[in-house]
Amino acid sequence: MKKLMMIVAMMAATIATNAQILERGDFAITPKVGMNCSDISGAKDYVDNKFGIAAGVEAEYKFNDWFALSAGAMYEQQGFRLKSAKEDVNTEFINIPVMAKFYIWKGLNAGIGVQTGFLTKAKYDGEDVKDVFNKVDVGLSSSFGYDFPFGLSIDLRYTEGLIDMIDGISPYLTPNNSWESKNKNRTFQLSVAYKIKL
């Protein structure tokens, strides 16, 4: 037991030593978890926001004092809530964000980028409605965050989809079985992460 505790303590010390604000030429792996607030555009009379979790990892390389690139893979729960039925349409994606980050002051940063998402699941009232949705999504993302010197980071990100996600007509979605306009994913995400410099 003492040996195990010593190993855990050494691992924690190593991570703590390597977890810090990135400097020029540094590369880091960043596990992250967060909360999504999502809906779709073009159907405001029918839908409300719904909440879901987000978890994954990003990698970041800092080119100089003010610019970095990051890319990652995230599991995210998205979807929307139907006002009429008061039920959620639950969609799940594997999202691949690529962000250009600009460091404004110390750990304060803003970013812009693109995200490609792959639909893995869509359910409504326990039934599979995946055939109603496009299987691939592409969106534009913007972010605002802060990296603390002890490795912790917080990030607020908004992603606006560019693709109409409704690929079919379903009685599960609206009373008249149709949508009035393009329906694109919209997601606000608040996340916390821990940068581990390699």
C-alpha positions in Angstrom: 0.0 0.0 0.0 2.8 2.4 0.9 4.5 1.7 -2.5 1.2 2.4 -4.3 0.8 5.6 -2.5 4.4 6.6 -3.3 3.8 5.9 -7.0 0.6 7.9 -7.1 2.3 10.8 -5.3 5.2 10.7 -7.8 2.8 10.7 -10.7 0.8 13.6 -9.2 4.0 15.5 -8.6 5.1 14.9 -12.2 1.8 16.1 -13.6 1.8 19.2 -11.4 5.4 20.0 -12.5 4.4 19.7 -16.2 1.1 21.5 -15.8 1.6 25.2 -16.3 1.1 28.0 -18.8 2.5 27.2 -22.2 5.5 29.1 -23.5 6.9 29.4 -27.0 7.5 26.0 -28.6 5.6 24.1 -25.9 3.2 21.2 -26.7 0.5 20.0 -24.2 -2.2 17.4 -23.9 -5.4 18.7 -22.3 -8.1 16.4 -20.9 -11.4 18.3 -20.5 -15.0 17.9 -19.3 -17.9 20.3 -19.6 -21.5 21.1 -20.1 -23.4 21.8 -23.3 -26.4 23.9 -23.8 -27.8 23.2 -27.3 -30.7 23.6 -29.7 -31.2 24.0 -33.4 -31.8 27.2 -35.4 -34.8 27.7 -37.7 -37.3 26.0 -35.4 -37.7 28.5 -32.5 -41.4 28.0 -32.4 -40.9 24.3 -31.7 -37.8 23.9 -29.6 -36.0 24.9 -26.5 -32.5 24.4 -25.2 -31.3 21.2 -23.6 -28.3 20.3 -21.6 -25.8 17.6 -22.0 -22.2 16.6 -21.1 -19.0 17.0 -23.1 -15.7 15.1 -22.5 -12.6 14.5 -24.4 -9.0 15.6 -25.0 -7.3 18.4 -27.0 -3.7 18.9 -28.0 -2.2 22.4 -28.2 1.1 23.7 -29.7 2.1 27.3 -28.9 4.1 28.9 -31.7 5.0 32.2 -29.9 3.8 34.3 -26.9 0.5 35.1 -28.5 -0.5 32.4 -30.9 -1.3 28.6 -30.6 -3.2 25.9 -32.5 -5.2 23.2 -30.9 -7.1 20.2 -32.1 -9.1 17.6 -30.3 -11.7 14.8 -30.1 -14.8 15.3 -28.0 -17.8 13.2 -27.1 -20.8 15.6 -26.8 -24.4 15.3 -26.0 -26.4 17.8 -28.0 -30.0 18.0 -29.4 -33.0 20.1 -28.4 -36.2 20.0 -26.3 -39.6 19.9 -28.1 -41.9 22.6 -26.6 -45.1 20.8 -27.5 -44.2 17.4 -26.1 -41.9 18.6 -23.4 -39.5 15.8 -24.4 -35.9 15.9 -25.5 -34.5 14.9 -28.9 -31.1 13.5 -27.8 -28.2 13.5 -30.2 -24.7 12.4 -29.6 -21.6 13.4 -31.6 -17.9 12.8 -31.8 -16.7 16.3 -32.6 -13.3 17.2 -34.0 -12.5 20.9 -33.2 -9.5 22.8 -34.7 -8.9 26.2 -33.1 -6.6 29.1 -33.6 -6.0 30.6 -30.2 -4.8 34.2 -29.5 -3.3 34.9 -26.1 -4.3 38.4 -25.1 -2.8 38.8 -21.6 -1.0 36.1 -19.6 -3.5 33.1 -19.7 -6.4 35.1 -21.1 -7.2 33.9 -24.6 -9.7 34.0 -27.5 -10.1 31.6 -30.3 -11.7 30.9 -33.6 -11.9 27.7 -35.6 -13.9 25.0 -37.3 -15.5 21.8 -36.0 -16.5 18.6 -37.8 -19.0 16.4 -36.0 -20.0 12.8 -36.6 -23.5 11.8 -35.4 -23.4 8.5 -33.4 -26.8 8.4 -31.9 -30.2 10.2 -32.1 -33.2 9.2 -29.9 -36.6 10.6 -29.1 -39.0 9.0 -26.6 -36.8 5.9 -26.5 -37.0 5.4 -30.3 -34.1 5.7 -32.8 -34.5 8.7 -35.0 -31.0 8.8 -36.5 -32.3 8.4 -40.0 -33.9 11.9 -39.7 -30.6 13.6 -39.3 -27.5 14.2 -41.4 -24.7 12.1 -40.2 -22.0 14.8 -40.5 -22.0 18.3 -39.2 -19.6 21.2 -39.8 -19.6 24.4 -37.8 -17.7 27.6 -36.9 -16.5 28.0 -33.3 -15.4 30.9 -31.2 -14.0 30.7 -27.7 -13.0 32.8 -24.7 -10.9 31.3 -21.9 -8.2 31.5 -19.3 -5.2 29.3 -18.5 -4.2 29.4 -14.8 -0.5 28.9 -14.0 -1.1 25.7 -12.1 -2.5 23.9 -15.2 -6.3 24.4 -14.9 -8.1 26.0 -17.8 -11.6 27.2 -18.3 -13.2 27.8 -21.7 -16.5 29.1 -22.9 -17.1 28.1 -26.5 -19.9 28.7 -29.0 -20.4 26.6 -32.2 -22.8 27.5 -35.0 -23.5 24.7 -37.4 -23.3 25.3 -41.2 -25.2 22.3 -42.3 -29.0 21.6 -42.3 -29.1 18.7 -39.9 -32.7 17.6 -40.7 -32.4 15.0 -43.4 -35.9 13.7 -43.4 -39.5 14.2 -42.1 -40.6 12.6 -38.9 -43.8 12.6 -36.9 -41.6 12.8 -33.8 -40.5 16.3 -34.5 -43.3 18.7 -35.1 -47.1 18.6 -35.2 -47.2 19.2 -39.0 -44.3 16.8 -39.6 -42.1 19.5 -41.3 -39.6 22.2 -40.6 -39.9 25.7 -41.8 -36.3 26.5 -42.6 -32.7 25.3 -42.3 -32.0 23.7 -39.0 -28.5 23.9 -37.8 -26.9 22.9 -34.5 -26.1 25.6 -32.0 -24.1 24.8 -28.9 -22.7 26.8 -26.0 -20.1 24.8 -24.0 -18.5 25.6 -20.7 -15.6 23.4 -19.9 -12.7 22.9 -17.5 -9.4 21.3 -18.5 -6.0 20.5 -17.2 -3.0 21.2 -19.4 -0.1 18.6 -19.2 3.0 19.9 -20.9 5.0 17.3 -22.7 
